[in-house]
mmCIF file of C-alpha atoms in Angstrom:
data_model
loop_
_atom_site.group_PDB
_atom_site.id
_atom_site.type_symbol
_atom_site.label_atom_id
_atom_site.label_comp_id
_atom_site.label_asym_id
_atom_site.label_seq_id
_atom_site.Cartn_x
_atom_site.Cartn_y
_atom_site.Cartn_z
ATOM 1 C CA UNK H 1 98.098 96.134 90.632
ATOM 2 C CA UNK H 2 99.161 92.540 91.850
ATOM 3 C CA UNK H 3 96.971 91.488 94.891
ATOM 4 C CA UNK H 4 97.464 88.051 96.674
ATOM 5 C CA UNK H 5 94.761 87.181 98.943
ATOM 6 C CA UNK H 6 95.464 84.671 101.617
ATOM 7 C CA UNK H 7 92.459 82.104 101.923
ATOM 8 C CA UNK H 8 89.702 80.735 99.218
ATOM 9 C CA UNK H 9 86.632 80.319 101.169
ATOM 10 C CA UNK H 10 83.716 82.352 100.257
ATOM 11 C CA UNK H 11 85.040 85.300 101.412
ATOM 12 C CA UNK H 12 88.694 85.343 99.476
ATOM 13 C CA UNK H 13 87.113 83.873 96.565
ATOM 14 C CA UNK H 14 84.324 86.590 95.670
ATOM 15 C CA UNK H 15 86.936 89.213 96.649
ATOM 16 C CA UNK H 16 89.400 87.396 94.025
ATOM 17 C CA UNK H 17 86.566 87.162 91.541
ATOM 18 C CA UNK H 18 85.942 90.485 91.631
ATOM 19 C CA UNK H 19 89.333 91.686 91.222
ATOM 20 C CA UNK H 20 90.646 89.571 88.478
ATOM 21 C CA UNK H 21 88.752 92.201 85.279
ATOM 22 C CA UNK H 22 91.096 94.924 86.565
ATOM 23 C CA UNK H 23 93.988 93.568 88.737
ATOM 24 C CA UNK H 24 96.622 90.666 88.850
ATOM 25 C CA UNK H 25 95.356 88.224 91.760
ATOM 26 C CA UNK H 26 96.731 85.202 93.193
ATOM 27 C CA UNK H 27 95.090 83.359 95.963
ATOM 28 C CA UNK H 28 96.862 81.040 98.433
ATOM 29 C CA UNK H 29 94.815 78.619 99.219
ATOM 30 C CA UNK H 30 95.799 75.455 101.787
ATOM 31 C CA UNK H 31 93.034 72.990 100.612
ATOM 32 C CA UNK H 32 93.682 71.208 97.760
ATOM 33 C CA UNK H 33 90.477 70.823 96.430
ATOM 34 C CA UNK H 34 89.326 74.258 97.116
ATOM 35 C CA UNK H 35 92.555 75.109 95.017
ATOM 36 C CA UNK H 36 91.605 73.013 92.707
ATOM 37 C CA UNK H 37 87.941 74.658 92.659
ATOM 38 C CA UNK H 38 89.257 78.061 92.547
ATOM 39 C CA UNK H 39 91.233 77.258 89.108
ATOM 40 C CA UNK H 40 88.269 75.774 87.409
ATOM 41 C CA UNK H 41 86.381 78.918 88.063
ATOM 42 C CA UNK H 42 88.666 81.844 87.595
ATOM 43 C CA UNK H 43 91.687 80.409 85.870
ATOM 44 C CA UNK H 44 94.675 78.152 87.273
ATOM 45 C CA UNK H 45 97.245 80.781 86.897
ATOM 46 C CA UNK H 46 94.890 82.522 89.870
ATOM 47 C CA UNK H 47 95.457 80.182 92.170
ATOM 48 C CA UNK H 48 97.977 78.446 94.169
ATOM 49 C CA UNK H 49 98.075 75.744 96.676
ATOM 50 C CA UNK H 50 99.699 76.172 99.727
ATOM 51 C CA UNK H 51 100.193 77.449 103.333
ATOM 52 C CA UNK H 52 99.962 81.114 102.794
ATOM 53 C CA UNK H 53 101.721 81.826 105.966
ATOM 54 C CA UNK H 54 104.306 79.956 105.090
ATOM 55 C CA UNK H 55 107.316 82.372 103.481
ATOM 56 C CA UNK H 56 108.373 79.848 101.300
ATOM 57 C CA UNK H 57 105.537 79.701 99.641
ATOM 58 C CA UNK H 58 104.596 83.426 99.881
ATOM 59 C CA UNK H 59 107.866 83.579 97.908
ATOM 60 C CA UNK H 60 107.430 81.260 95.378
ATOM 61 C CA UNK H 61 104.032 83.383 95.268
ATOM 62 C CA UNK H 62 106.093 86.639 93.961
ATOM 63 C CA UNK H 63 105.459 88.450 97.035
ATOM 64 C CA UNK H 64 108.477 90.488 97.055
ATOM 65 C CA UNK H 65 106.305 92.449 93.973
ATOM 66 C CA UNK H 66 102.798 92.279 95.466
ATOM 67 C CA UNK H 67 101.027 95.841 95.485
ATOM 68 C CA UNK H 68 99.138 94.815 98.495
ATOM 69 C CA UNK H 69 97.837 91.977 100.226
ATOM 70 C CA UNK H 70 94.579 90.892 102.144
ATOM 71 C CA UNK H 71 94.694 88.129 104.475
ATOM 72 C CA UNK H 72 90.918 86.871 103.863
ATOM 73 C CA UNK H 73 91.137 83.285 106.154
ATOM 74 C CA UNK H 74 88.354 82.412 108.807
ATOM 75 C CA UNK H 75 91.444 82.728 111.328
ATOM 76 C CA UNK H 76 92.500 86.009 112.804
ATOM 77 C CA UNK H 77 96.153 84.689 113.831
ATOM 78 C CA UNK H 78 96.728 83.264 110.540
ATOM 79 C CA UNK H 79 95.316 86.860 108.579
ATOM 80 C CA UNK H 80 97.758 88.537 111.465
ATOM 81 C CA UNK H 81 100.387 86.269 110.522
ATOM 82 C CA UNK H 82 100.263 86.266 107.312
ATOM 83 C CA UNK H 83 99.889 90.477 106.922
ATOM 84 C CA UNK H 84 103.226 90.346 109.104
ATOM 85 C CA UNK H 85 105.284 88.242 107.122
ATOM 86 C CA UNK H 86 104.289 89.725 104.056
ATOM 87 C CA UNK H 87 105.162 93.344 105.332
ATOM 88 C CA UNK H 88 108.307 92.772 107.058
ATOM 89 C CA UNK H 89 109.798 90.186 104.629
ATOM 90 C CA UNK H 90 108.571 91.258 101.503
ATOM 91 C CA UNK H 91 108.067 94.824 101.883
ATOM 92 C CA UNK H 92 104.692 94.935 100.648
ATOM 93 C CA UNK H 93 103.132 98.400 100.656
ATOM 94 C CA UNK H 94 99.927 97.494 101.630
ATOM 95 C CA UNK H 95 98.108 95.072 104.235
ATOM 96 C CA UNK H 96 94.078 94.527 104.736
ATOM 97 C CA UNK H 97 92.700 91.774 106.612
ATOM 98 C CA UNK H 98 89.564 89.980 107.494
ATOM 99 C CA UNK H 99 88.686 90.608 111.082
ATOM 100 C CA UNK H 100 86.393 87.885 112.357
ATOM 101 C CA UNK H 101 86.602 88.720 116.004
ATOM 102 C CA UNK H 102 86.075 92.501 116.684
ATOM 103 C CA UNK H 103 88.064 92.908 119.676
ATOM 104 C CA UNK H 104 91.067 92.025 117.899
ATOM 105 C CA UNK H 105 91.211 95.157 116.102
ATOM 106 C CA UNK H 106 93.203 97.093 118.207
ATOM 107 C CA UNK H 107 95.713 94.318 118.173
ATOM 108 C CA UNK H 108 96.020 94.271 114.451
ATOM 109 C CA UNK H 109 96.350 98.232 114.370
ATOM 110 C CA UNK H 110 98.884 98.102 116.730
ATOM 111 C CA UNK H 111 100.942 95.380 115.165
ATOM 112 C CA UNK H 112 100.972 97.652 111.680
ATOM 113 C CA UNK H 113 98.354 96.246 109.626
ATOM 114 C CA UNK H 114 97.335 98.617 107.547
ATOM 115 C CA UNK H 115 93.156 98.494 107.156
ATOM 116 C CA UNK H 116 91.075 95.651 108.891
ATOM 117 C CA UNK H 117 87.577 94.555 108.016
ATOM 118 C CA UNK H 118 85.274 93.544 110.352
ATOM 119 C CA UNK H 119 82.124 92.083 108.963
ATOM 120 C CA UNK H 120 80.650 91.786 112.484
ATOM 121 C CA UNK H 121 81.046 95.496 112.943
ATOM 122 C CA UNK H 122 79.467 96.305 109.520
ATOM 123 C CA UNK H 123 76.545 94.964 110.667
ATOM 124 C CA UNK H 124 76.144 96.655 113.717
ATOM 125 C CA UNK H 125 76.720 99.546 111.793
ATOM 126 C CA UNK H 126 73.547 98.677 109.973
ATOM 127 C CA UNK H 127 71.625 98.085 112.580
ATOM 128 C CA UNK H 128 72.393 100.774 114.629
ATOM 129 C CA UNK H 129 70.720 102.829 111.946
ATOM 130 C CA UNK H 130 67.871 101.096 112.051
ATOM 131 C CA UNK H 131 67.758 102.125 115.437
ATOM 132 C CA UNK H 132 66.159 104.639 117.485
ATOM 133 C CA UNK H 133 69.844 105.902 119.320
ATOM 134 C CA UNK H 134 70.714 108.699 120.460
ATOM 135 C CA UNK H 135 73.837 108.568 119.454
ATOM 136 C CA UNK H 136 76.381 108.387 116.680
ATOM 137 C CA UNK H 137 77.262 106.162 113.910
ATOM 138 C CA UNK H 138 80.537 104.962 112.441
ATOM 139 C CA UNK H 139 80.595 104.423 109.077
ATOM 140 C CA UNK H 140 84.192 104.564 107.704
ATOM 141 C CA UNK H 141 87.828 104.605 109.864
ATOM 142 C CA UNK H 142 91.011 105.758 108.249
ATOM 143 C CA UNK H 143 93.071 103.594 110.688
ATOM 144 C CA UNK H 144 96.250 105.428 109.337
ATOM 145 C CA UNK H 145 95.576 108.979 110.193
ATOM 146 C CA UNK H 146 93.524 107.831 113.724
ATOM 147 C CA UNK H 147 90.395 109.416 112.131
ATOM 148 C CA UNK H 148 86.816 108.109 111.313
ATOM 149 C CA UNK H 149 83.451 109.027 109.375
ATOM 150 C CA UNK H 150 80.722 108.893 111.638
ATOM 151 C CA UNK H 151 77.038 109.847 111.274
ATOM 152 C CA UNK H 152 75.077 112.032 113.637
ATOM 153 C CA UNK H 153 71.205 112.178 113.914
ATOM 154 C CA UNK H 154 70.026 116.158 115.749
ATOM 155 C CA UNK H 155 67.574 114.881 118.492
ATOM 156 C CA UNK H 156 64.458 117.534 118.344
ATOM 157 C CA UNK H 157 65.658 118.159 121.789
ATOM 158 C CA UNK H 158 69.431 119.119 121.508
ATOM 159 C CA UNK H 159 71.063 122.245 122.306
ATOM 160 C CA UNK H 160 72.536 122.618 118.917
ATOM 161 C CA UNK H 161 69.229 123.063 116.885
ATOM 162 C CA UNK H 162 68.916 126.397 115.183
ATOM 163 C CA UNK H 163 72.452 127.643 115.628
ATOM 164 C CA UNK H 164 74.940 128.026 112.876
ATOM 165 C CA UNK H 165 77.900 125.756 112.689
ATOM 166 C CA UNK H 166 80.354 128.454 113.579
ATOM 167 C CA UNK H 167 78.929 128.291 116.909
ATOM 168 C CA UNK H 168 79.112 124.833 117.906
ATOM 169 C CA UNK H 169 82.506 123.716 120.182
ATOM 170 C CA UNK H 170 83.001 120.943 118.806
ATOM 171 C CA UNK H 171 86.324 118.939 119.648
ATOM 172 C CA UNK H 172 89.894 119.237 118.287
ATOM 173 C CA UNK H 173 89.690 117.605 115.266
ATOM 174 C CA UNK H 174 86.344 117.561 114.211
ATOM 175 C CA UNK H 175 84.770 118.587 111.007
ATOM 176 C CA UNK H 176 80.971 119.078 109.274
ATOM 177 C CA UNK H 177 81.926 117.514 105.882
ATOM 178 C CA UNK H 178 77.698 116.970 104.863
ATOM 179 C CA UNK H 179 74.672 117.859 106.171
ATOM 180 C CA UNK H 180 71.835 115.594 105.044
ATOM 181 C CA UNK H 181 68.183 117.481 105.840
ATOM 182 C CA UNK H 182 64.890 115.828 106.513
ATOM 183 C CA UNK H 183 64.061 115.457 102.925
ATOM 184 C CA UNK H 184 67.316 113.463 102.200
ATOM 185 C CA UNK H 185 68.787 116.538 100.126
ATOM 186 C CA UNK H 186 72.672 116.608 101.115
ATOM 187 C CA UNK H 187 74.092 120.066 101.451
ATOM 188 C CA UNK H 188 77.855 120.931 101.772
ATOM 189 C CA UNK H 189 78.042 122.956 104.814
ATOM 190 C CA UNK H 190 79.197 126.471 105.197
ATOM 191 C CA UNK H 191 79.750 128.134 108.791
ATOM 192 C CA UNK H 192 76.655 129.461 108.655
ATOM 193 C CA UNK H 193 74.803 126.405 107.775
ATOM 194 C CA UNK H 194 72.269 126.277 110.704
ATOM 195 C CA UNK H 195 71.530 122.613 112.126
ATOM 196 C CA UNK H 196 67.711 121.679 112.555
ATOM 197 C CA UNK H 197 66.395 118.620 114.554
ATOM 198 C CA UNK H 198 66.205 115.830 112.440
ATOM 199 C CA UNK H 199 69.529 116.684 110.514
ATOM 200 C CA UNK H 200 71.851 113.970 109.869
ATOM 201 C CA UNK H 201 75.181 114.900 110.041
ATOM 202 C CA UNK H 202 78.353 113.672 108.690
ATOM 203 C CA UNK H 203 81.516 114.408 110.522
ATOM 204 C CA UNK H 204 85.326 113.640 110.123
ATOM 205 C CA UNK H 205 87.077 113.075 113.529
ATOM 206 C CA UNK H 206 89.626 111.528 115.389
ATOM 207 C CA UNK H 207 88.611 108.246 116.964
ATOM 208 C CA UNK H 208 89.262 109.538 120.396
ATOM 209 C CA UNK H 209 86.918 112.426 120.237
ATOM 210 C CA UNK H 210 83.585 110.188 119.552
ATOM 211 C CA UNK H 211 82.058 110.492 122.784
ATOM 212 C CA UNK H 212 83.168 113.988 122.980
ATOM 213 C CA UNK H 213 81.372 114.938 119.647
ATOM 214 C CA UNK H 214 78.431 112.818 120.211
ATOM 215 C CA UNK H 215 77.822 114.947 123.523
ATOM 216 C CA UNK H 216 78.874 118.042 121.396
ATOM 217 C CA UNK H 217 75.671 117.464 119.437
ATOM 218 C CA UNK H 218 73.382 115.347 121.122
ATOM 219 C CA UNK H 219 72.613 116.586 124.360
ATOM 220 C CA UNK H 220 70.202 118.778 125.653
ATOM 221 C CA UNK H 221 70.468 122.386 126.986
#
């Protein structure tokens, strides 16, 4: 697969590092002597100086045959910007990029970018489950099919402890993929798979349903 990642800073060059065993990578890179860093450490022919959302350069790049692209620069427009160009000029399949502000996200879904990354909203995913909530988790969304992975703790107190899963109304859409008990033993539910307090849940939904599902299993009689 031939990747080109837009941007050498810490983030684009540890992504590029790990790529290059198993993958063609280029990186763009605008400063000079970051380029020039960049080439000492993972090869020259890895790196290439330039403004990489600039399409002359993103063709003297060899865009037009890129697999994907991720636009990895501490600048949202410039990752939008560059994830644009490289999608509507050179056809490229694929398009991730580096989110630094989360409330751009919608933006960058509706514009066509294909997966974002938003390292402010990985951590709050962390530390949400460190925390007592009531509530429910994300953990993964597949931005293409308007669906998400989310994780749901059973309060002691919820309606849904000790009935089966065929039971539960649970919204259009939604799905028991895992059901992780109070020992940390993950079981593949079935629809009789009863839910106790203290279960962790995994569920597949659509991103509109969250609050829906959270109520679904959450709340009290």
């Amino acid at each position: 697969m031939f990747v080109v990642v837009a941007g050498a800073g810490k983030v684009g060059f540890h992504l590029a590092r790990a790529l290059v065993p198993d993958h063609e990578v280029l990186v763009i890179e605008i400063d000079p002597s970051r380029a020039d860093y960049v080439g000492e450490e993972l090869g020259e022919e890895v790196v290439m100086q330039g403004d990489a959302c600039d399409a002359a350069t993103m063709e003297r790049a060899g865009m037009e045959r890129a697999d994907m692209v991720v636009a990895a620069t501490g600048d949202d427009e410039d990752n939008l910007t560059f994830c644009q160009i490289a999608k509507a000029k050179f056809n490229v399949p694929r398009a991730v990029a580096r989110i630094n502000n989360p409330q751009n996200e919608g933006l960058f879904k509706q514009l066509g970018i294909d997966a974002t990354v938003s390292a402010t909203s990985l951590i709050m995913a962390h530390i949400e489950q460190e925390l007592p909530w009531r509530g429910l988790i994300p953990l993964l969304m597949l931005r293409s099919h308007g669906l998400e992975i989310v994780e749901v703790r059973i309060p002691s107190d919820a309606a849904v402890v000790g009935r089966n899963l065929r039971s539960l109304l649970l919204p259009h859409g939604s799905l028991i993929v895992l059901v992780i008990d109070q020992g940390g033993t993950p079981h593949l539910p079935s629809a009789e798979t009863v839910v106790q307090a203290e279960d962790i849940l995994i569920a597949l939904t659509n991103i509109d349903s969250e609050e829906a599902l959270r109520a679904a299993l959450t709340s009290p009689p």
